[in-house]
Coordinates of C-alpha atoms and ligand atoms in Angstrom, one line a residue:
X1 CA 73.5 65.0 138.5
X2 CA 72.5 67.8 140.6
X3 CA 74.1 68.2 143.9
X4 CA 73.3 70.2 147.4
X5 CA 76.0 71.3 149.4
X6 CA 75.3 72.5 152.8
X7 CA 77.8 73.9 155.1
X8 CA 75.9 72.9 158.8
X9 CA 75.1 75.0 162.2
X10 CA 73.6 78.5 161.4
X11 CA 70.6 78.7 163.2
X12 CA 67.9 79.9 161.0
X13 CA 66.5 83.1 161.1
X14 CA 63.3 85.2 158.6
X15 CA 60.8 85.2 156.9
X16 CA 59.4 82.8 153.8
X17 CA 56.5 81.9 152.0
X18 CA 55.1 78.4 151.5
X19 CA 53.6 77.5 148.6
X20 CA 51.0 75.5 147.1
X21 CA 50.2 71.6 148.0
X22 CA 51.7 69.1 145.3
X23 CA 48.8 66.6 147.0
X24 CA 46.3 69.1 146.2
X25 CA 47.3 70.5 143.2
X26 CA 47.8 66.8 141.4
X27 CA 44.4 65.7 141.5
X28 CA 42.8 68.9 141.3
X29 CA 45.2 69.5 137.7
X30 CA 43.4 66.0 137.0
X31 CA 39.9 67.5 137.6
X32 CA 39.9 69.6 134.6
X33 CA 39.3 66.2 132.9
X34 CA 36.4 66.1 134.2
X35 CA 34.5 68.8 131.8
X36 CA 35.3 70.4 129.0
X37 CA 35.1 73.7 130.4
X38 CA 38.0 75.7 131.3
X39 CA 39.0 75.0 134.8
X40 CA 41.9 77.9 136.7
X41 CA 43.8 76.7 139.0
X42 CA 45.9 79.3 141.3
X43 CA 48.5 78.6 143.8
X44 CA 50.2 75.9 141.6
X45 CA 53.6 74.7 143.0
X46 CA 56.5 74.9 140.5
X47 CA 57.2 71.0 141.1
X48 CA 58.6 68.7 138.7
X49 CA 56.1 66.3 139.2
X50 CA 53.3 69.3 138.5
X51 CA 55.2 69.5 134.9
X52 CA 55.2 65.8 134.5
X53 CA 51.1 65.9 135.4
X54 CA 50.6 68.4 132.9
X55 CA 52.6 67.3 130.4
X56 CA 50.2 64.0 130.5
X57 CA 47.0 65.7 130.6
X58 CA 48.6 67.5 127.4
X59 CA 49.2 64.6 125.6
X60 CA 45.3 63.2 126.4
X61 CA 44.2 66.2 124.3
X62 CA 43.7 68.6 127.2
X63 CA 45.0 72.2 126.5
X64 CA 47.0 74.0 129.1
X65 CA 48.0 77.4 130.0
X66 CA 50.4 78.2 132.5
X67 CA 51.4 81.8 133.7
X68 CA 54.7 82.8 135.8
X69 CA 52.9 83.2 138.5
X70 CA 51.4 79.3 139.6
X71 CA 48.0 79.7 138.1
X72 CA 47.1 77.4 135.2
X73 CA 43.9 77.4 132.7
X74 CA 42.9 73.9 131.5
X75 CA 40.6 72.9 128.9
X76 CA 39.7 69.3 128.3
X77 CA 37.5 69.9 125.4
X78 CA 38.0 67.1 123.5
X79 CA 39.9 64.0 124.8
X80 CA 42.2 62.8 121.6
X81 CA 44.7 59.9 123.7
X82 CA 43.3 58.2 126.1
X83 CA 46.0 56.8 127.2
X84 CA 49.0 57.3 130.4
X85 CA 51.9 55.6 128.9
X86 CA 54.8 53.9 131.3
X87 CA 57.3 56.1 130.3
X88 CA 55.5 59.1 132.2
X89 CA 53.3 57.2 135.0
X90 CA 57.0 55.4 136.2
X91 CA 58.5 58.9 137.2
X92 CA 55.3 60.0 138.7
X93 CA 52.9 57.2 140.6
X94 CA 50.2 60.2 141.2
X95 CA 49.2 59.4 136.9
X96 CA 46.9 57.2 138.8
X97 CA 44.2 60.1 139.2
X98 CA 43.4 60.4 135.4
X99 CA 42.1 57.0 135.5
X100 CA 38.8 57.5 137.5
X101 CA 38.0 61.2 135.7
X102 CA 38.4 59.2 132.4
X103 CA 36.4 56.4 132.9
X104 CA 33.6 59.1 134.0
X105 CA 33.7 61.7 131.3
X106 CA 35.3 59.5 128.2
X107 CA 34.0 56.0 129.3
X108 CA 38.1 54.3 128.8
X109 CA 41.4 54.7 130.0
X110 CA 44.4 52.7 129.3
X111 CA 46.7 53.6 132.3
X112 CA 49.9 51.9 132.8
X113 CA 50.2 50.2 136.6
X114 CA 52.5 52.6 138.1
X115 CA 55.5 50.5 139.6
X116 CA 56.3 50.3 143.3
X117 CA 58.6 53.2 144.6
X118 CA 61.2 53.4 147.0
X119 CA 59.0 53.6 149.9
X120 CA 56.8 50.2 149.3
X121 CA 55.1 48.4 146.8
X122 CA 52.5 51.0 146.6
X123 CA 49.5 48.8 144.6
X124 CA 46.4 50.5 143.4
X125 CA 44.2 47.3 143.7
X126 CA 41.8 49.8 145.8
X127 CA 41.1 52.2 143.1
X128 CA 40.6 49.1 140.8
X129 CA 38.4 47.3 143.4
X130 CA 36.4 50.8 143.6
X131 CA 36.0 51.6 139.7
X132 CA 34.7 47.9 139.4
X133 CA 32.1 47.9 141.9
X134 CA 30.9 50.9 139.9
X135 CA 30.4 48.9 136.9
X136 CA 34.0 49.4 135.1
X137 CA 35.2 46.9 133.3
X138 CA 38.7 46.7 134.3
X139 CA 41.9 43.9 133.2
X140 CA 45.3 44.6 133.5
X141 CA 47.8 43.0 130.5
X142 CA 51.2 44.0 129.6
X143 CA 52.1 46.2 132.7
X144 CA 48.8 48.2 131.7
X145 CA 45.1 49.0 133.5
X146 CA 43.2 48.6 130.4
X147 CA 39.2 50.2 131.9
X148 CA 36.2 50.6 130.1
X149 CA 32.8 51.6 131.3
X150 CA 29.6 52.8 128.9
X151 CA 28.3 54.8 131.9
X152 CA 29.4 54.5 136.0
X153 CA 26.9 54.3 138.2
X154 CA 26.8 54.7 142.1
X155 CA 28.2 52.5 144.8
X156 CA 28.6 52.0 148.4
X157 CA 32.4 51.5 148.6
X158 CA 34.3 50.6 152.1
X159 CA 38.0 50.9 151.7
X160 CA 39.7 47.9 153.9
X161 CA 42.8 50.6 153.8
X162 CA 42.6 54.0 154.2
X163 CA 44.1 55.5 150.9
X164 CA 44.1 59.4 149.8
X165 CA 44.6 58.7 145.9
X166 CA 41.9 56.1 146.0
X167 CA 39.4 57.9 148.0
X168 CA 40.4 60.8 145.8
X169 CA 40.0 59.2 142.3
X170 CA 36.9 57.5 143.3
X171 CA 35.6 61.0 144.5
X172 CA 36.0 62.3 140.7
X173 CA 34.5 59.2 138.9
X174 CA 31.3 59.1 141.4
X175 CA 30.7 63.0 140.2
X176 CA 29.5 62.1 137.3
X177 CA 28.1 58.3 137.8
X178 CA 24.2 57.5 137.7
X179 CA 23.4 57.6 140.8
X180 CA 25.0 57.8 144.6
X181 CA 28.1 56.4 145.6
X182 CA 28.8 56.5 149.5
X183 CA 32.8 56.0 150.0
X184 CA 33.1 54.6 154.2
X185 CA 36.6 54.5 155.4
X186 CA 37.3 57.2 153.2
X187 CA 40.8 58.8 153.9
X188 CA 40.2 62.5 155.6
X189 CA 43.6 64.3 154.7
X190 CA 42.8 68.4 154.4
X191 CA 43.7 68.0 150.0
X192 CA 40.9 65.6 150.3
X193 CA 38.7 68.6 151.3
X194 CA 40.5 71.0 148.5
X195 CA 39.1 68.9 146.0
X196 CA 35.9 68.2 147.2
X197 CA 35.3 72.1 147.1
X198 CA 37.0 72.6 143.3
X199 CA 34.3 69.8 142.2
X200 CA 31.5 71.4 144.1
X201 CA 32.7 74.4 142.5
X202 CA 32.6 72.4 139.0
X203 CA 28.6 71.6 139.9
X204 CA 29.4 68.2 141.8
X205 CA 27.4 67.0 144.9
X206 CA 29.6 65.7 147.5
X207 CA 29.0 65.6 151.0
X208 CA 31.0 64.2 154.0
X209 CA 34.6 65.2 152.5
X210 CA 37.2 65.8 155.2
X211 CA 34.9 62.8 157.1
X212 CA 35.2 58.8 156.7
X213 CA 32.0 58.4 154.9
X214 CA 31.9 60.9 151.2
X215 CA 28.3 60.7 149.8
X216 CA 28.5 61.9 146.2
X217 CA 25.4 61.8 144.2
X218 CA 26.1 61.8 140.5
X219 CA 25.3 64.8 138.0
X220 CA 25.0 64.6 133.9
X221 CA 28.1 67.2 133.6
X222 CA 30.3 69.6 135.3
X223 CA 31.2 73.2 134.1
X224 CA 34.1 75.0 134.7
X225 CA 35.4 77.0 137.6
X226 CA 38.6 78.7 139.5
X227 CA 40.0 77.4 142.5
X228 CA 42.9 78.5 144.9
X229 CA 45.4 75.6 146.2
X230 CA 45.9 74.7 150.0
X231 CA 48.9 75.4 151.3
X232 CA 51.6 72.9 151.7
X233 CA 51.0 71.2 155.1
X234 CA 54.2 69.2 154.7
X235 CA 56.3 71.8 153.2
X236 CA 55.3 74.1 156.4
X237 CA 56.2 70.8 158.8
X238 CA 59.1 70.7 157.3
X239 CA 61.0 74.1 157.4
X240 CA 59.3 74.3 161.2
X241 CA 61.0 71.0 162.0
X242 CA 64.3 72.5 160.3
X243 CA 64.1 75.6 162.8
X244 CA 63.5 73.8 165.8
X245 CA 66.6 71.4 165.1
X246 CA 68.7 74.4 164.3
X247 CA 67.5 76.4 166.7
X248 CA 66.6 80.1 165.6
X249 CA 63.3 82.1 165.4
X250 CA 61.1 81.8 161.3
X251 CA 57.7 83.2 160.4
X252 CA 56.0 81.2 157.4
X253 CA 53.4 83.3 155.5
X254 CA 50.6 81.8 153.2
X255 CA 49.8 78.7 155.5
X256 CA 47.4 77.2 157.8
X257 CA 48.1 76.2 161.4
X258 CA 45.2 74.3 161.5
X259 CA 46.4 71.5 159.0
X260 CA 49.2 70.2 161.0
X261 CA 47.6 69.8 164.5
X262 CA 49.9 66.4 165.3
X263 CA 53.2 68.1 163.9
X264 CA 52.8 71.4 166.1
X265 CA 51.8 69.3 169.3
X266 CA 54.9 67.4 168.5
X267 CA 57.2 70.3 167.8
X268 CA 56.0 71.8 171.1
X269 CA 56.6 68.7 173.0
X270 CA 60.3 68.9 171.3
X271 CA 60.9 72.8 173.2
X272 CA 59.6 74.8 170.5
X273 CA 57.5 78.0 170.9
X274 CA 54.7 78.0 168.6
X275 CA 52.5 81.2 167.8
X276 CA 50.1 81.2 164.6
X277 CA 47.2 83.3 163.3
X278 CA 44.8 82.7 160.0
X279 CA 47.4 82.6 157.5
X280 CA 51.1 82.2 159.2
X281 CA 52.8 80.6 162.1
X282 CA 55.8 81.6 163.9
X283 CA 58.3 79.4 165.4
X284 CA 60.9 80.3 168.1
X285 CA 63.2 77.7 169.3
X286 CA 66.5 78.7 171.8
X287 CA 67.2 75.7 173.7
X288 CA 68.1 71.7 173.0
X289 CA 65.5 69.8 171.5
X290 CA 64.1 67.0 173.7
X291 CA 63.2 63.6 171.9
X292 CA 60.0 63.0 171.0
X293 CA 58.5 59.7 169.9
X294 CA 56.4 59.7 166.5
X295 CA 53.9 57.1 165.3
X296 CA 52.6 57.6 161.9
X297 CA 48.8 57.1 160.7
X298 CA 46.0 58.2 158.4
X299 CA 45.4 62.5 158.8
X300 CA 44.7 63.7 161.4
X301 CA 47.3 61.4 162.9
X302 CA 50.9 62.0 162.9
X303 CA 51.6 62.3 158.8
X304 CA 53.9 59.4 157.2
X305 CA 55.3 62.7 155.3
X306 CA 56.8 63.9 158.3
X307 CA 58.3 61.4 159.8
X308 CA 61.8 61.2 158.1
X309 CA 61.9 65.3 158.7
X310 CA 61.6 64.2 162.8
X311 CA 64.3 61.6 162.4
X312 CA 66.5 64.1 161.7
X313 CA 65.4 66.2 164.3
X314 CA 65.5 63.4 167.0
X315 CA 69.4 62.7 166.2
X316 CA 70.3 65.5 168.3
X317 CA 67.6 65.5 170.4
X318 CA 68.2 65.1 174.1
X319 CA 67.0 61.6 175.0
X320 CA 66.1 58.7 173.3
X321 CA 62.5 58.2 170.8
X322 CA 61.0 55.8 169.0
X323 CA 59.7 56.3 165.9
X324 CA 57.3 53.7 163.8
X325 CA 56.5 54.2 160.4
X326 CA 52.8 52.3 159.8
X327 CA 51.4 53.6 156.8
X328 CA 54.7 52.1 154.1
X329 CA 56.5 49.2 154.1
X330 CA 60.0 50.6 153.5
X331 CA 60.2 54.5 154.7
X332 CA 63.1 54.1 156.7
X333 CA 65.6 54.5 154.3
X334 CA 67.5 57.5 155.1
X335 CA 68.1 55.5 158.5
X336 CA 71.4 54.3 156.6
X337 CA 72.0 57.7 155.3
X338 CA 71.5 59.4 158.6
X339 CA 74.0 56.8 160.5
X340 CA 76.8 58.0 158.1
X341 CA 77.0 61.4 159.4
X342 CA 77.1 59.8 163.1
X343 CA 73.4 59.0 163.7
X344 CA 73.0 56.6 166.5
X345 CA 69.7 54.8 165.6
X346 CA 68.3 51.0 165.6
X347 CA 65.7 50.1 163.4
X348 CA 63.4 47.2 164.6
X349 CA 60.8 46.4 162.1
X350 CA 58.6 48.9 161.3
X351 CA 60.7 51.0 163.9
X352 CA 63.8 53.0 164.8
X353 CA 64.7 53.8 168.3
X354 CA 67.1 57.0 167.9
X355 CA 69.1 58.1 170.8
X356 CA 70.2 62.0 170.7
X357 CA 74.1 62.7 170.2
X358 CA 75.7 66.2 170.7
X359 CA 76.0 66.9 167.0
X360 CA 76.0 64.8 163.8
X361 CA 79.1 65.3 161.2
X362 CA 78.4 66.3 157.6
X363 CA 79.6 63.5 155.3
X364 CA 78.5 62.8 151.7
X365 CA 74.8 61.3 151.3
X366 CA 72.4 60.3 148.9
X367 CA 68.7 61.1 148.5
X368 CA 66.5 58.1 148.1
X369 CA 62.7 59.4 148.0
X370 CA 61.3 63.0 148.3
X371 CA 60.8 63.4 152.3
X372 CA 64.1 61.4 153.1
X373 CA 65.8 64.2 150.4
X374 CA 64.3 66.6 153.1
X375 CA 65.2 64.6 156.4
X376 CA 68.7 64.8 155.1
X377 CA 68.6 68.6 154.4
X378 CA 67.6 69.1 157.8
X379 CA 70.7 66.8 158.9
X380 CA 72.7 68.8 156.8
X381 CA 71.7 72.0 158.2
X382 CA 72.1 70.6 161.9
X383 CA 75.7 68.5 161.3
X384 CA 79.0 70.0 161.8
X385 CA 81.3 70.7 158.8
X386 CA 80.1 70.2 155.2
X387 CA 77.7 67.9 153.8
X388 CA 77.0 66.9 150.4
X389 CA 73.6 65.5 149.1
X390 CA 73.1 63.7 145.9
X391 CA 70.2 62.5 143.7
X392 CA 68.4 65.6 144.4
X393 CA 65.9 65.3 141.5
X394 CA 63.5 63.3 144.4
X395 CA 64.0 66.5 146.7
X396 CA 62.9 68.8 143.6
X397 CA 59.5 66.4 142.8
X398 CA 58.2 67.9 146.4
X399 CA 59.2 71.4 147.3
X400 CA 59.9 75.0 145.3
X401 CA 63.3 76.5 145.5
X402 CA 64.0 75.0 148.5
X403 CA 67.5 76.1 148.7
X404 CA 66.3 79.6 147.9
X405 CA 63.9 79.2 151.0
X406 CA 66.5 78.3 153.4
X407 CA 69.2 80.6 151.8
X408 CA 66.5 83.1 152.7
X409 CA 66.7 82.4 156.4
X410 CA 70.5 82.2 156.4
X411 CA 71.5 78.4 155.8
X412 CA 74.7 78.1 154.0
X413 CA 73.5 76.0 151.2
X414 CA 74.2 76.0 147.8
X415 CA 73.2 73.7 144.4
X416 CA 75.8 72.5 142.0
X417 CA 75.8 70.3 139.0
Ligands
EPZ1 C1 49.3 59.8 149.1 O1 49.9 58.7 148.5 C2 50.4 60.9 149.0 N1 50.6 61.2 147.6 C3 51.7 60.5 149.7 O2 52.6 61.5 149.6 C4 51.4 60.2 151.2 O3 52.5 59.7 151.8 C5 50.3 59.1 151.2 O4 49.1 59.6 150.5 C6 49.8 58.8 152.7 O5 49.4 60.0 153.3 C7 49.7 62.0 146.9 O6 48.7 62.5 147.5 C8 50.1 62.3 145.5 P1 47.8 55.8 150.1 P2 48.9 57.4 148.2 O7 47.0 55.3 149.0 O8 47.5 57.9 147.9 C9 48.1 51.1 150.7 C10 54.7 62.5 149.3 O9 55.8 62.4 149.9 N2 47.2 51.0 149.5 O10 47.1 56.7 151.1 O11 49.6 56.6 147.1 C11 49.5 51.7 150.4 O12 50.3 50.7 149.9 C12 53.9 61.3 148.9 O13 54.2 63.6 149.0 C13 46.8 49.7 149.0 O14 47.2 48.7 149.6 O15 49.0 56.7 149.5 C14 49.9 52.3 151.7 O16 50.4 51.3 152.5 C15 54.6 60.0 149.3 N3 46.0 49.7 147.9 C16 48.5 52.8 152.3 O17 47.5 52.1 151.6 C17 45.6 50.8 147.2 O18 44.9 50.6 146.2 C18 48.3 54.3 152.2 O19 48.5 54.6 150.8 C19 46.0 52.0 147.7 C20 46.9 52.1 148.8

């Protein structure tokens, strides 16, 4: 088991550049199964759960070419396996969003339910809800989604919860349904929008993504096309939210301000100094963070994904915040973690009421899902004295090199096995 070993309080200092949106690149990767057309995708994160997505896409019969250098060809020509097996969809919940492009282009899938996760039970009873009302034939035996549908046609879908994967696998099936499907409540995150233009790109008609009401009118078949990935929204959040709790001046290249409104309000609430410009943003922070309260909620509300990165940053914060996690039932996890290097924090419910302390002290701690990974890197980075992290395989599902980052802008921290 891979380790991180972080020695804590070097405020950090450079120059790095973000990469490519794992919530974007997923269901765009799953896209190609929409025609049997080459599709290119550029900008693809080198994420373990990007391998794990094409590695199933693979196995359906879709052929895949990957260069050093994040871009990836696809070719779903002929679908041979129509089929997402446990084994793969346990280790990686976003195997969901091959079922709606196969039920649309081959007319089947047989997907197994993807489990709950550490952070909530997670159902996909929306997506199932959708696909039916747009004529699928859906039943779910053995731990599997077993779907069939001769030919989709259009719907008018309201989703009673907002959800990105849903609105985002309904998206792909209504491209190439008989008919117009109008999705209301529709979730508006920016990798929404990323998709929407790939399909467009592909030949779909969609209008309305980035909105709460998607019109897309169906179309016999999509062709192929080439298509750049977002930037990482979170990623960025999270290296800014690691400079401001360290303290320390960083310029990130290759991102967007403009997809983290709530994260940069908060950050400049915290005493941070925040410049950006098309493609980077600059972050300059030289005094004691002051507490800031977060409440999560659908994009372009404070994201769920950032809120174990502002725990961290609220433990030494001067004051006292609240922070309330609404979107899952059990992100709060790395609460416990955080309180063995010193964090003084309450949780209530859905809440945790942190008060700021002088300095946390590195201790040995282990990772429990991908952003409380991070939340504990940025605790490591802040603490006094060493800390060691463990079960880093969730920290390596959501963010490139990340050690290489932050060695890059002088953080002592190191990987061992
Ligand atoms: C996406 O997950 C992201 N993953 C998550 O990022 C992110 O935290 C989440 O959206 C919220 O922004 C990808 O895009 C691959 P939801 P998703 O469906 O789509 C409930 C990360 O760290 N719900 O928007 O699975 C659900 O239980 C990951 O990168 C249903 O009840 O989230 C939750 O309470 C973690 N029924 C709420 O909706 C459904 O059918 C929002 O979930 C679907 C969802």
């Amino acid at each position: 088991m891979q380790k991180l070993i972080i020695q804590g309080g070097v405020p950090l200092h450079g120059e790095i550049s973000i990469s490519g949106a794992k919530n974007a690149a997923l269901p765009l990767l799953c896209a190609a199964l929409l025609t049997g057309e080459s599709l290119k995708i550029n900008n693809v994160p080198a994420l373990h759960d990007i391998t794990t997505m094409l590695s199933l896409l693979k196995q359906m019969g879709t052929t895949v070419s990957a260069s050093g250098a994040g871009e990836v060809t696809l070719s779903a020509a002929t679908l041979t396996h129509l089929v997402a097996p446990y084994e793969m969809v346990k280790t990686m919940r976003a195997a969901i969003l091959v079922l709606g492009p196969m039920l649309a282009r081959a007319g089947e899938a047989e997907i197994s339910l993807p489990g709950g996760c550490a952070i909530g039970l997670r159902p996909v009873d929306l997506h199932i809800k959708g696909l039916q009302a747009m004529g699928a034939d859906i039943h779910i035996r053995h731990g599997y989604i077993h779907a069939v549908a001769k030919k989709l046609h259009g719907a008018r879908i309201v989703f009673d919860i907002v959800t990105v994967t849903g609105t985002e696998n309904l998206m792909m099936a209504a491209t190439l349904a008989e008919g117009t499907t109008i999705l209301e409540n529709a979730a508006r995150e920016p990798e929404i929008i990323d998709l929407a233009n790939c399909l467009k790109a592909m030949g779909a008609k969609i209008q309305g993504a980035g909105t709460d009401i998607i019109t897309i009118e169906g179309v016999p078949s999509l062709h192929g096309a080439e298509h750049t990935v977002m930037p990482d929204r979170i990623e960025t959040g999270t290296f800014l939210v690691a400079a401001t709790a360290t303290g320390g001046e960083i310029h990130l290249k290759n991102t967007d301000a403009h997809l983290l409104d709530a994260v940069l309000d908060k950050l400049t609430e915290a005493g941070a100094r925040i410049d950006s410009n098309g493609n980077w943003i600059n972050l300059k922070m030289h005094t004691k963070p002051k507490s800031v309260n977060v409440r999560t909620a659908p994009y372009p509300a404070f994201p769920t994904d950032m809120q174990a990165q502002f725990m961290s940053l609220n433990c030494i914060a001067d004051g006292t915040a609240i922070i309330t996690e609404t979107i899952f039932e059990n992100r709060l996890m790395h609460v416990q973690e955080l309180k063995r290097m010193n964090a003084s924090i309450e949780v209530e419910g859905n809440a945790a009421i942190v008060t700021g302390i002088a300095h946390l002290d590195g201790a040995n701690v282990m990772a429990t899902d991908l952003r409380a990974s991070a939340s504990l890197v940025i605790a490591g980075l802040i603490a006094q004295g060493e800390t060691v992290i463990d079960r880093i395989y969730h920290l390596d599902r959501g963010y490139e090199n990340i050690e290489g980052k932050l060695s890059a802008l002088g953080a002592q921290i190191r990987r061992i096995q």
